[in-house]
XYZ file of C-alpha atoms in Angstrom:
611
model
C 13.397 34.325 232.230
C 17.106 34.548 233.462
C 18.618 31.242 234.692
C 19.885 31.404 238.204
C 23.348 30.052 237.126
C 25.157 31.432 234.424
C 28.789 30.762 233.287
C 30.481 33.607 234.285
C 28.919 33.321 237.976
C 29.242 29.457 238.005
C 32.809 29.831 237.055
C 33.700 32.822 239.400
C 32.235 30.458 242.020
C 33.670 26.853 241.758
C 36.277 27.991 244.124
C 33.949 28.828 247.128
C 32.058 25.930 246.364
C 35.101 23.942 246.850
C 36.722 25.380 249.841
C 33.013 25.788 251.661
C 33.609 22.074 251.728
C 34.099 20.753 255.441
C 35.704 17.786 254.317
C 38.322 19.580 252.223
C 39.028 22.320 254.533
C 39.800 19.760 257.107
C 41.852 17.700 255.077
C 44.202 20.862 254.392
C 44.167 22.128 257.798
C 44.597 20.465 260.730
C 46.462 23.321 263.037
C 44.663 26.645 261.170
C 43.730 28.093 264.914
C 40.257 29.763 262.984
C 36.805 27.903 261.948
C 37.777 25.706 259.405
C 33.993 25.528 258.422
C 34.287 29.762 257.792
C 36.228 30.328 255.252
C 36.258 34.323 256.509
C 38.381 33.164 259.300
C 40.198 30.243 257.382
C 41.482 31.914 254.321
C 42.937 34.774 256.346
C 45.144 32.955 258.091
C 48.560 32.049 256.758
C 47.974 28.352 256.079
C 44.105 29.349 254.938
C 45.581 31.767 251.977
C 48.145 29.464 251.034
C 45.614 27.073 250.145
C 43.741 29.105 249.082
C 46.993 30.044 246.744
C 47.835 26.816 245.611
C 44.265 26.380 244.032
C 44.085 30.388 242.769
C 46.548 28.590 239.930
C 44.601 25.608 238.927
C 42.371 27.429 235.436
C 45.874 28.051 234.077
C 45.970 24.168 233.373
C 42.601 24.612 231.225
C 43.638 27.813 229.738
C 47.117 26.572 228.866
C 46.383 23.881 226.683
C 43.538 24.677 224.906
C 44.980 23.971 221.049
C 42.357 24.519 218.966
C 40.931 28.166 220.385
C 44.720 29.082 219.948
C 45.843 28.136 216.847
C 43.409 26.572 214.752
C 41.863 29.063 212.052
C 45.304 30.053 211.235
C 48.007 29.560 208.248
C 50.220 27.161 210.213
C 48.562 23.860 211.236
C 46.016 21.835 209.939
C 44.712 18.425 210.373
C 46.467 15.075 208.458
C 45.079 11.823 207.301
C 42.053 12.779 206.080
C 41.070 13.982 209.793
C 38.221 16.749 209.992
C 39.197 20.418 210.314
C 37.337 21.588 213.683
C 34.961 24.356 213.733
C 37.795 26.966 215.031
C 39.866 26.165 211.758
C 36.528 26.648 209.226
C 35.256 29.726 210.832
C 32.186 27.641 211.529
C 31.783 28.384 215.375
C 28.471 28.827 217.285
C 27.987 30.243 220.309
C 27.136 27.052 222.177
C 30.593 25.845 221.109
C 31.687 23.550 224.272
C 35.447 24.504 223.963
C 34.345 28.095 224.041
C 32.461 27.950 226.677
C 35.126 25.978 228.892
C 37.629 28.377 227.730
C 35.744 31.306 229.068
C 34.812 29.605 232.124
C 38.737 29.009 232.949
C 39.680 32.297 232.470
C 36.725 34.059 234.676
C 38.236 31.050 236.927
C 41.440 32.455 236.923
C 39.544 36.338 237.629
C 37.942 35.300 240.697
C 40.920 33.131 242.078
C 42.710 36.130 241.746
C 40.307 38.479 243.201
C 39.989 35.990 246.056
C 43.499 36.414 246.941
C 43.154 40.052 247.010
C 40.116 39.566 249.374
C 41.666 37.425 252.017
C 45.167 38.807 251.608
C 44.703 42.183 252.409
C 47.517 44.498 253.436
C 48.364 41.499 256.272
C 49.757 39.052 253.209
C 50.777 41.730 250.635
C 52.938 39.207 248.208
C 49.851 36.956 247.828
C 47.835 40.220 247.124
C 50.341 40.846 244.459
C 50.032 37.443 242.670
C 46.269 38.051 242.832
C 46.356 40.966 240.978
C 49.018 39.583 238.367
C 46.340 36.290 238.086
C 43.399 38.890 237.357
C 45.376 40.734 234.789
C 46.736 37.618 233.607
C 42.902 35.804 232.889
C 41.397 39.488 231.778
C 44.544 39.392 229.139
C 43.282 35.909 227.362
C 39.763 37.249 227.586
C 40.102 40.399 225.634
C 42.385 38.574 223.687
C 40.027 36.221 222.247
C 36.508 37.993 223.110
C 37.096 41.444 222.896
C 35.022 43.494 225.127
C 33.689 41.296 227.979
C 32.281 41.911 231.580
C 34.911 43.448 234.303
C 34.617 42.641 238.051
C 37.142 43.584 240.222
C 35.408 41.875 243.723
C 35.621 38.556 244.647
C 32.630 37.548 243.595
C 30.631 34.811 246.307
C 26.786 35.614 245.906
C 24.457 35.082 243.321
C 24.518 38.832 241.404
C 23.945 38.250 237.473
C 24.317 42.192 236.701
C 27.388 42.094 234.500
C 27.477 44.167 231.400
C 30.296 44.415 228.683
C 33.239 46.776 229.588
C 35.495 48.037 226.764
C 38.781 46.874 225.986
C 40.729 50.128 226.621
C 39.149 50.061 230.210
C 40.097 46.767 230.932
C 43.608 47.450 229.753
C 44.019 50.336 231.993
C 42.752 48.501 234.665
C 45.121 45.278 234.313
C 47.993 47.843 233.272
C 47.639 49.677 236.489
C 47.407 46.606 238.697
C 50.482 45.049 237.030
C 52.223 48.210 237.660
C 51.396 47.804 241.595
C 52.445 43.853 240.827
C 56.170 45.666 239.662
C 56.416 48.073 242.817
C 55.538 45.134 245.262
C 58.326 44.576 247.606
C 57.053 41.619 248.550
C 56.729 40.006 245.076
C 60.240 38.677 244.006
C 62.642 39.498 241.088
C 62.587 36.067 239.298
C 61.205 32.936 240.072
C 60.848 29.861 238.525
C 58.318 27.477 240.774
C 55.683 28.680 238.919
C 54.288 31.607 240.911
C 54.207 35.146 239.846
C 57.623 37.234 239.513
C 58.540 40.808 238.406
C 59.944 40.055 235.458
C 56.800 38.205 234.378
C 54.835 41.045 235.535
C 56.862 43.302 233.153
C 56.546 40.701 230.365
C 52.835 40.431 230.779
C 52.238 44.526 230.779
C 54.235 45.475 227.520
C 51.848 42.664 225.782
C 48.965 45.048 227.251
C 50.355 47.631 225.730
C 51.511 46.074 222.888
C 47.758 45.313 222.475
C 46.220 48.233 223.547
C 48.249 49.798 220.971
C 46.796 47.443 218.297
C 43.263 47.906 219.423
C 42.929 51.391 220.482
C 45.288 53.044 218.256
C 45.390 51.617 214.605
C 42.202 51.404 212.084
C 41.480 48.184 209.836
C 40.863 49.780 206.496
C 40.904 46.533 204.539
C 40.424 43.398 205.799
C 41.796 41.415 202.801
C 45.074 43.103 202.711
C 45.172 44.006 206.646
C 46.184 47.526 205.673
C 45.677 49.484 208.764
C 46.125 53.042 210.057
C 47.841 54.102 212.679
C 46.688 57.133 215.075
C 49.481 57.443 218.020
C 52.736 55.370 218.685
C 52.108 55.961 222.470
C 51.455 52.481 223.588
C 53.690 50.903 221.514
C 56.494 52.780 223.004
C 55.582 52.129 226.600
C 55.461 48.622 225.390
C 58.934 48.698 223.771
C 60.327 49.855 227.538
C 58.157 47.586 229.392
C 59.642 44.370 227.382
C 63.333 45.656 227.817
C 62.816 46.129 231.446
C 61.653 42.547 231.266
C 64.611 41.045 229.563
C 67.060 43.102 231.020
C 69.900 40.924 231.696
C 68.959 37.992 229.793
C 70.685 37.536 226.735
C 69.866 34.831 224.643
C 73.064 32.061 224.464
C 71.561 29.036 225.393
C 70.992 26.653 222.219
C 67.148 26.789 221.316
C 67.861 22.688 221.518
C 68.413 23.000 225.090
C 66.091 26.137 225.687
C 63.492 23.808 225.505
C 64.583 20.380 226.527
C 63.241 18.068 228.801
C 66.471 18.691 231.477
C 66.383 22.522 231.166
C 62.867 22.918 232.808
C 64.613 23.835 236.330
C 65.611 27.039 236.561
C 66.098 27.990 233.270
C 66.347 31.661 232.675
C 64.698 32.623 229.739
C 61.129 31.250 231.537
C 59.422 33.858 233.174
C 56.440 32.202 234.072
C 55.359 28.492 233.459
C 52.156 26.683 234.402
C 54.048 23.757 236.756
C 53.517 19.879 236.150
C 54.626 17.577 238.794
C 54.721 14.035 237.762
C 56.086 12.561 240.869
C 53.559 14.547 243.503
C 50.844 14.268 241.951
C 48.195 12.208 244.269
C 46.534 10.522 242.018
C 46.222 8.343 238.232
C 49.107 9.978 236.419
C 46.986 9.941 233.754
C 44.191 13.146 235.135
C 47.621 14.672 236.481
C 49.254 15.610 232.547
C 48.467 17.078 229.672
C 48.170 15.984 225.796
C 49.736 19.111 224.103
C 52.844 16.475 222.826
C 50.276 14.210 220.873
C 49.289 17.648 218.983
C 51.539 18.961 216.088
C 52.422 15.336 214.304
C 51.464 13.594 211.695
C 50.816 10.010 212.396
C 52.844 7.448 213.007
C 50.719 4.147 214.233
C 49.690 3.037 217.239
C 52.266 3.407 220.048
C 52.633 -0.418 220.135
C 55.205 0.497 216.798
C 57.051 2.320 219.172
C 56.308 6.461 218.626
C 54.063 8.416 220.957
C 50.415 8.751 219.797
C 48.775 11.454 217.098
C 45.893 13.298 217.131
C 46.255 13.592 213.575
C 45.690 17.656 214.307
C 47.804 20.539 214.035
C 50.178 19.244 211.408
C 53.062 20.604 209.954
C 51.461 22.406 206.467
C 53.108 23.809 202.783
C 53.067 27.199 204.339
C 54.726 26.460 207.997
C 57.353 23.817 206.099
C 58.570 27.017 203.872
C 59.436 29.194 207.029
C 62.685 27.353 207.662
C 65.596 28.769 206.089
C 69.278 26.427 205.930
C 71.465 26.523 209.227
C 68.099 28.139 211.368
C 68.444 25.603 214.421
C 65.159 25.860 215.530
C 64.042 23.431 212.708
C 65.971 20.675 214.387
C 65.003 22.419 217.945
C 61.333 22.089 217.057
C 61.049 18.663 215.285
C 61.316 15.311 215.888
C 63.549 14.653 212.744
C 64.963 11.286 213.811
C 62.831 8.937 215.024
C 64.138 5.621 216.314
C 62.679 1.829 215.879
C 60.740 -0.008 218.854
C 63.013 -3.183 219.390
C 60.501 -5.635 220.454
C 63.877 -7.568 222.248
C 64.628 -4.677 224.453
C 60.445 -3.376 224.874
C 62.085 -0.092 226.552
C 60.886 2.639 224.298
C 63.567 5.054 226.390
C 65.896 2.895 225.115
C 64.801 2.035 221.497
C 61.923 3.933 220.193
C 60.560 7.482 220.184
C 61.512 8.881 223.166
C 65.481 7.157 222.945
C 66.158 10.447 221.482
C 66.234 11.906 225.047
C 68.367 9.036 226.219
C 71.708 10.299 226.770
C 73.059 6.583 228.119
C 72.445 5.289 224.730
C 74.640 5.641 221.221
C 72.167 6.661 218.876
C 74.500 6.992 216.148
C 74.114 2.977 216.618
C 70.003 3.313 217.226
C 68.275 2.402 214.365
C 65.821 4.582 212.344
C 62.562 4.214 212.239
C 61.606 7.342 211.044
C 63.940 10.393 209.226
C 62.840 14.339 207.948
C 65.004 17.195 206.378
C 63.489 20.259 205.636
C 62.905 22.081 201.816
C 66.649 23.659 202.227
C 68.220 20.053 201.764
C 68.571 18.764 198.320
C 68.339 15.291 196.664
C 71.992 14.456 196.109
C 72.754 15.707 200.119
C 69.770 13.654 201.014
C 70.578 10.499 199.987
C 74.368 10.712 200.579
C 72.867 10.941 204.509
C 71.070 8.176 203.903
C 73.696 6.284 202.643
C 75.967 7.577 205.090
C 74.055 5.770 207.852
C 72.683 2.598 206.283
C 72.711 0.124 209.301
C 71.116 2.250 211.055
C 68.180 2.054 208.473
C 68.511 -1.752 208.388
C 65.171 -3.460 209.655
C 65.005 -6.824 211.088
C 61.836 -8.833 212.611
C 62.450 -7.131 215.978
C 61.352 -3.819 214.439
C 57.347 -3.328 214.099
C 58.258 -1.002 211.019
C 60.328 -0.706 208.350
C 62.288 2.490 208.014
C 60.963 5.378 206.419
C 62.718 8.826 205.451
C 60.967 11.915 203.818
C 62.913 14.606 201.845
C 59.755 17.302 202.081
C 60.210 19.915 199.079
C 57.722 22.722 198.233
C 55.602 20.617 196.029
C 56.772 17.626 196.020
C 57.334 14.777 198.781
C 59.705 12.287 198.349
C 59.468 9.043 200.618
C 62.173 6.501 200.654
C 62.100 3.318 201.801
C 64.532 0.464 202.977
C 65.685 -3.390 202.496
C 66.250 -4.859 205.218
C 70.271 -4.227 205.019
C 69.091 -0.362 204.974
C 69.423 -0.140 200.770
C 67.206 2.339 199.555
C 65.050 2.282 196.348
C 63.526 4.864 194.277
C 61.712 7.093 196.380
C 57.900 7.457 195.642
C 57.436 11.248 194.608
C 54.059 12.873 195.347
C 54.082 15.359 193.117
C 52.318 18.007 195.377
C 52.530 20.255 198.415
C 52.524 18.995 201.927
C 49.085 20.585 202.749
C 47.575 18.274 199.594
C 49.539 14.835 201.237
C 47.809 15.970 204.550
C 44.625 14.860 202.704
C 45.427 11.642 201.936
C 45.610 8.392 204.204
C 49.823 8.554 204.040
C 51.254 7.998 207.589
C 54.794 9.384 208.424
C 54.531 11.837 206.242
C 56.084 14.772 208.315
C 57.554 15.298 211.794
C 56.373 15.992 215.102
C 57.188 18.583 217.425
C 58.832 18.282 220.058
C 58.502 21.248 222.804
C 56.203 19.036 225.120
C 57.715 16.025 225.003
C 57.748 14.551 228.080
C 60.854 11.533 228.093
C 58.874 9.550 230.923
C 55.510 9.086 229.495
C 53.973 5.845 229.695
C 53.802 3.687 226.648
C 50.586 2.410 225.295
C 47.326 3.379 225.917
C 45.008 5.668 224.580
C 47.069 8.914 225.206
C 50.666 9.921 225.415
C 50.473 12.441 228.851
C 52.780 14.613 229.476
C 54.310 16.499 232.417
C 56.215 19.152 230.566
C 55.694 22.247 231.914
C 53.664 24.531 229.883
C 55.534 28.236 229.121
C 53.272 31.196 228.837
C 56.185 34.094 229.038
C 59.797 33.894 228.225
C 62.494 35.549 227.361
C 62.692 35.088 223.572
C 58.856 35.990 223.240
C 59.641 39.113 225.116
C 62.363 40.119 222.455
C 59.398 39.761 219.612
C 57.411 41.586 221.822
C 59.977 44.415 221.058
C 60.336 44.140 217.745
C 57.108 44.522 217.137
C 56.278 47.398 219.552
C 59.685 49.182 217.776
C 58.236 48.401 214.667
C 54.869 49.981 215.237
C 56.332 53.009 217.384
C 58.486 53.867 213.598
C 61.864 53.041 215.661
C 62.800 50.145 212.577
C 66.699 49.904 213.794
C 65.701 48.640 217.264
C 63.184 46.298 215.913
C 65.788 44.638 213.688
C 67.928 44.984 216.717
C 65.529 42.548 218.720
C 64.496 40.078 215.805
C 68.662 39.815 215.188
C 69.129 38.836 218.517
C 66.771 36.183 218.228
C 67.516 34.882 214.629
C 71.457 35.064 215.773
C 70.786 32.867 219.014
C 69.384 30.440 216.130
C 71.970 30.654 213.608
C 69.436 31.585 211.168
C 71.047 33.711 208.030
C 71.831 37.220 208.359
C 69.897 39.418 206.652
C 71.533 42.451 207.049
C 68.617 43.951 207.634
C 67.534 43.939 204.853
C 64.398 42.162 203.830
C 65.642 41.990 200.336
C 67.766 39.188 201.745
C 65.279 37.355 203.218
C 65.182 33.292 201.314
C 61.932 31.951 202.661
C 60.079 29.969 199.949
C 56.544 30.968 200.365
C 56.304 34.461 201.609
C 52.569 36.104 201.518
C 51.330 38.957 198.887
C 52.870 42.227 199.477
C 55.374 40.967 202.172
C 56.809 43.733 204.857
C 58.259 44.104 207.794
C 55.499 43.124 209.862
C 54.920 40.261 207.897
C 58.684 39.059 208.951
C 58.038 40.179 212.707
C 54.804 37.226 212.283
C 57.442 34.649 210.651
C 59.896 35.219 213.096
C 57.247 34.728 215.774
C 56.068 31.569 213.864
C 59.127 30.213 213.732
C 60.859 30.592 217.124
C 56.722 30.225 219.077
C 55.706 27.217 216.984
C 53.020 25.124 218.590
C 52.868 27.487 221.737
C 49.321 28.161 220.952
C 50.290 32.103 219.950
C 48.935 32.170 216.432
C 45.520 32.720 216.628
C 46.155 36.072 218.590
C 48.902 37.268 217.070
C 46.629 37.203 213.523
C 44.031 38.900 215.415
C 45.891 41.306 217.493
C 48.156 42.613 213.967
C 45.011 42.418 212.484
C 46.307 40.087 209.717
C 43.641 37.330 210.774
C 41.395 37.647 207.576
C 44.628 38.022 205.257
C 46.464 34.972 206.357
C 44.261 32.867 206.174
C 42.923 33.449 202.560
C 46.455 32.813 202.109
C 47.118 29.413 203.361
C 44.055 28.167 205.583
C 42.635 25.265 202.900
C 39.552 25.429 205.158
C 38.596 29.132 204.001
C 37.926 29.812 200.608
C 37.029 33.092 200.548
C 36.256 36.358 203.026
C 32.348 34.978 203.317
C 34.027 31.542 205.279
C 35.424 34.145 207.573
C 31.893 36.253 207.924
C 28.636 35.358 208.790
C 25.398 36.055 206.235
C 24.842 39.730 207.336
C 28.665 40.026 206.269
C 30.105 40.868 209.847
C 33.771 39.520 209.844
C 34.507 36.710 213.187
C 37.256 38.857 214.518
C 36.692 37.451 218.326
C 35.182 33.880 219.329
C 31.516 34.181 220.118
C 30.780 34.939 223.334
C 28.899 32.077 224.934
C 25.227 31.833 224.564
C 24.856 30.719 228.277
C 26.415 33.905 229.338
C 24.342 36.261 226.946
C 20.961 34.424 227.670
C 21.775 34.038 232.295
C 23.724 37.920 232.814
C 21.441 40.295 233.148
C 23.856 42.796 232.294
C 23.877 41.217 228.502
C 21.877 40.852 225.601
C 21.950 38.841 222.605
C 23.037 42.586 221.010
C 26.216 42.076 222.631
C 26.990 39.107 220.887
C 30.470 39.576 218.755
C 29.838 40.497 215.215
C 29.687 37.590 213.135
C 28.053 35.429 215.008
């Protein structure tokens, strides 16, 4: 027998659960003129669909973050320190898998909030029926992304119905494609924003990555799974999705330094984001610790408790041999990515803006006089240049009893590690050389090993405790993306000379080498079996989208999932870690089991293959 409540319902419904609330309605509106207790008359009015607004946002916060379902399973991040890969990164995923589920529940969330806005909005508020579209197309886009084929509902959903079945992917696309186009002729909806709410240039972003993957999943056949050879039948989406992302970056050129792109003072206004899920440190209402996020405790190694002065590690996501060998000499975006100073806690001073991790974002500070806790140069830089920096800056390596560490600087080569260590007048010895990759150190108990990102660093975080929250604002579409977005559509629609165009404009910004393009030129030291130029489109995207939870999707979506990772995921041996025992390859997440087993519009035959 069907359960009453089932996750898609349940989900589609916490909203009018929440606003049917007399006590919240009343809190929010004092001078509505309707029923406050009907949310028929409430949510139509001006000050009833703005609230009504403000929460329509809220799954994006769930969605946003969620690491593993995003990049785990992949050939650029695995866990350090002997930690446990998760079930996403061994293929070993059931369908009761709680991050899963709560990832599916956010983004029917996100569905419903949408199609709520529509509902109220009407033709009387016609911007806020815009954004409600956009927020549909926007939750439908992770969805297919990561599930494939999965139920459709256009209508606000607020009654108990449990009839929906499976809709294919090309439908869906249409559908969201055809609603973002309405999003794009909207009068009411604005050019640009950057407060977080929906814009037309996000709108235009959002629908060439439809048809970027419509393109992918409607017009090319896998013919190998092991090699990711494909066929293609028609260019046609990829070209629409070549002009949708240059209407989307028209006018934005990339000049900025990536180091600023993404820095901590740059959030305001900057033009290459298109659309950002908003964090508010200073309104929000309550412990500042519900209010944040975690993603800057992901992607690092570990580096002690955060009494020694550097943020805290979750030990996952960490640099690996394969995402170590993307970085080619002079690219910025190794710098612009990584942590690669770290600075000592000074117990004398206990400010760790001032002396410790986050001093790096202190601009009142010298830290060409900080000291060192903590130093990394990439594969590119050898020995002799190494340890002339090193000598270069000796105080600044110097420990003395105020520090809680002594200072600690890795040279990280493709197969060998080499850790240095100081006297307390900042002499080096003889480094200790572990005579393997990165991805074998990972296994071991070494701390300090590699660096952590940066991106979502957050220079007022609280020291101490059990997390490190931030209130970075999390980017889902910008301008940079958008220009790989091109490439790649280019690239698939035969037009090569544009593609290089876009990835050029992107590697310039970055001083990265010129190619010429010419892949021939191309230095990287680890480069996959039978390398081309899609291959480089999925470095390029590694390197300038590291740790924005991309990876996942753009394996699946190239289909290049099964390939890559036989090729650097340590947690899959072979295809039959990527298959279940009937041989059906896990190309999607499993849809979840409360879904299948409470919609009557499902059966367990409409489980994803593999599971």
């Amino acid at each position: 027998m069907k359960k009453i409540s089932y996750i898609m319902v349940s989900a589609l419904l916490t909203l009018m659960s929440a606003t049917s609330c007399s006590d919240y309605l009343e809190a929010d509106n004092k001078s509505a003129g309707g029923d406050v207790n009907d949310p028929e008359v409430y949510f139509r009015t001006q000050e009833g669909i703005e609230a009504f607004r403000a929460y329509a946002y809220q799954p994006l916060k769930t969605i946003a973050t969620a690491i593993q379902i995003n990049d785990d399973g992949t050939d650029l991040y695995e866990p350090c320190r002997h930690g446990s890969p998760s079930a996403f990164q061994e293929y070993s995923l059931a369908s009761n898998n709680e991050d899963v589920e709560n990832y599916y529940v956010a983004c029917y969330g996100l569905v419903n909030n949408g199609n709520g806005m529509m509902y109220y909005s009407g033709d009387k508020f016609p911007q806020y029926y815009g954004e409600g579209q956009f927020l549909r197309a926007l939750g439908y886009y992770y969805l297919t992304q990561q599930f494939g084929a999965v139920p459709y509902s256009d209508t606000y959903i607020q009654n108990s119905n449990r009839d929906y079945p499976r809709v294919d992917v090309e439908i869906i696309y249409t559908n969201c494609e055809n609603d973002l186009i309405e999003v794009i002729n909207n009068s009411e909806i604005p050019d640009e924003s950057h407060d977080g709410s929906v814009n037309k240039r996000a709108a235009r972003a959002l629908l060439a990555k439809f048809y970027l993957a419509h393109g992918w999943d409607c017009n090319t056949t896998l013919t190998d799974a092991a090699t990711g050879s494909i066929e293609k039948t028609s260019t046609e989406y990829f070209e629409l999705a070549a002009q949708m992302a240059e209407e989307a970056i028209s006018g934005i050129s990339l000049t900025q330094p990536f180091e600023e792109k993404w820095s901590p003072d740059n959030e305001e206004n900057n033009p290459e984001t298109f659309f950002a899920v908003q964090y508010d440190r200073a309104g929000w209402p309550g412990d500042l610790s519900e209010g944040g996020h975690t993603l800057c405790e992901h992607y690092c190694h570990y580096y002690g408790a955060p009494t020694l002065g550097q943020k805290n590690s979750t030990s996952q996501q960490s640099l690996n041999t394969r995402s170590l060998a993307l970085w080619e000499k002079g690219d910025e975006r190794w710098a612009g990515t990584f942590m690669t100073t770290m600075y000592q806690y000074d117990r004398s001073i206990a400010d760790w803006t001032k002396a410790g991790y986050f001093a790096y974002y202190n601009n009142s500070v010298d830290k060409d006089e900080l000291p060192i806790c903590n130093y990394y140069a990439p594969t590119y830089v050898s020995r002799d240049e190494f340890e002339a920096y090193l000598t270069e800056h000796k105080s600044q390596f110097a420990h003395t009893s105020d520090y809680p560490k002594v200072a600690n600087a890795v040279l990280l080569l493709n197969g060998q590690i080499l850790q240095y260590h100081f006297d307390d007048d900042g002499n080096f010895s003889e480094p200790t050389i572990y005579s393997q990759s990165l991805s074998e150190n990972n296994l071991s108990d070494q701390m300090d090993i590699s660096p952590a990102v940066k991106k979502w660093d957050d220079p007022n975080a609280t020291m101490g405790g059990s997390h490190t929250y931030s209130y970075r604002d999390v980017v889902l579409l910008h301008a940079s993306e958008t220009y790989l977005t091109a490439a790649e559509a280019y690239y698939m629609a035969g037009n090569t000379s544009k593609a290089w165009e876009k990835l050029n404009a992107v590697r310039n910004r970055a001083h990265a080498p010129n190619l010429n393009n010419d892949l021939a030129n191309y230095g990287v030291a680890i480069k996959i079996s039978g390398f081309n130029m899609l291959d480089f489109i999925l470095d390029e995207r590694a390197r300038e989208l590291y740790a924005e939870l991309t990876r996942w999707v753009d394996l699946r979506r190239t289909k290049q999932l099964v390939r890559y990772n036989l090729a650097f995921n340590n947690h899959v041996d072979d295809i039959s870690s990527m298959q279940n025992v009937s041989g059906e390859i896990k190309w999607y997440r499993p849809i979840p089991e409360t879904e299948i087993s409470s919609n009557d519009g499902m059966s367990s035959e409409d489980q994803n293959p593999g599971y």
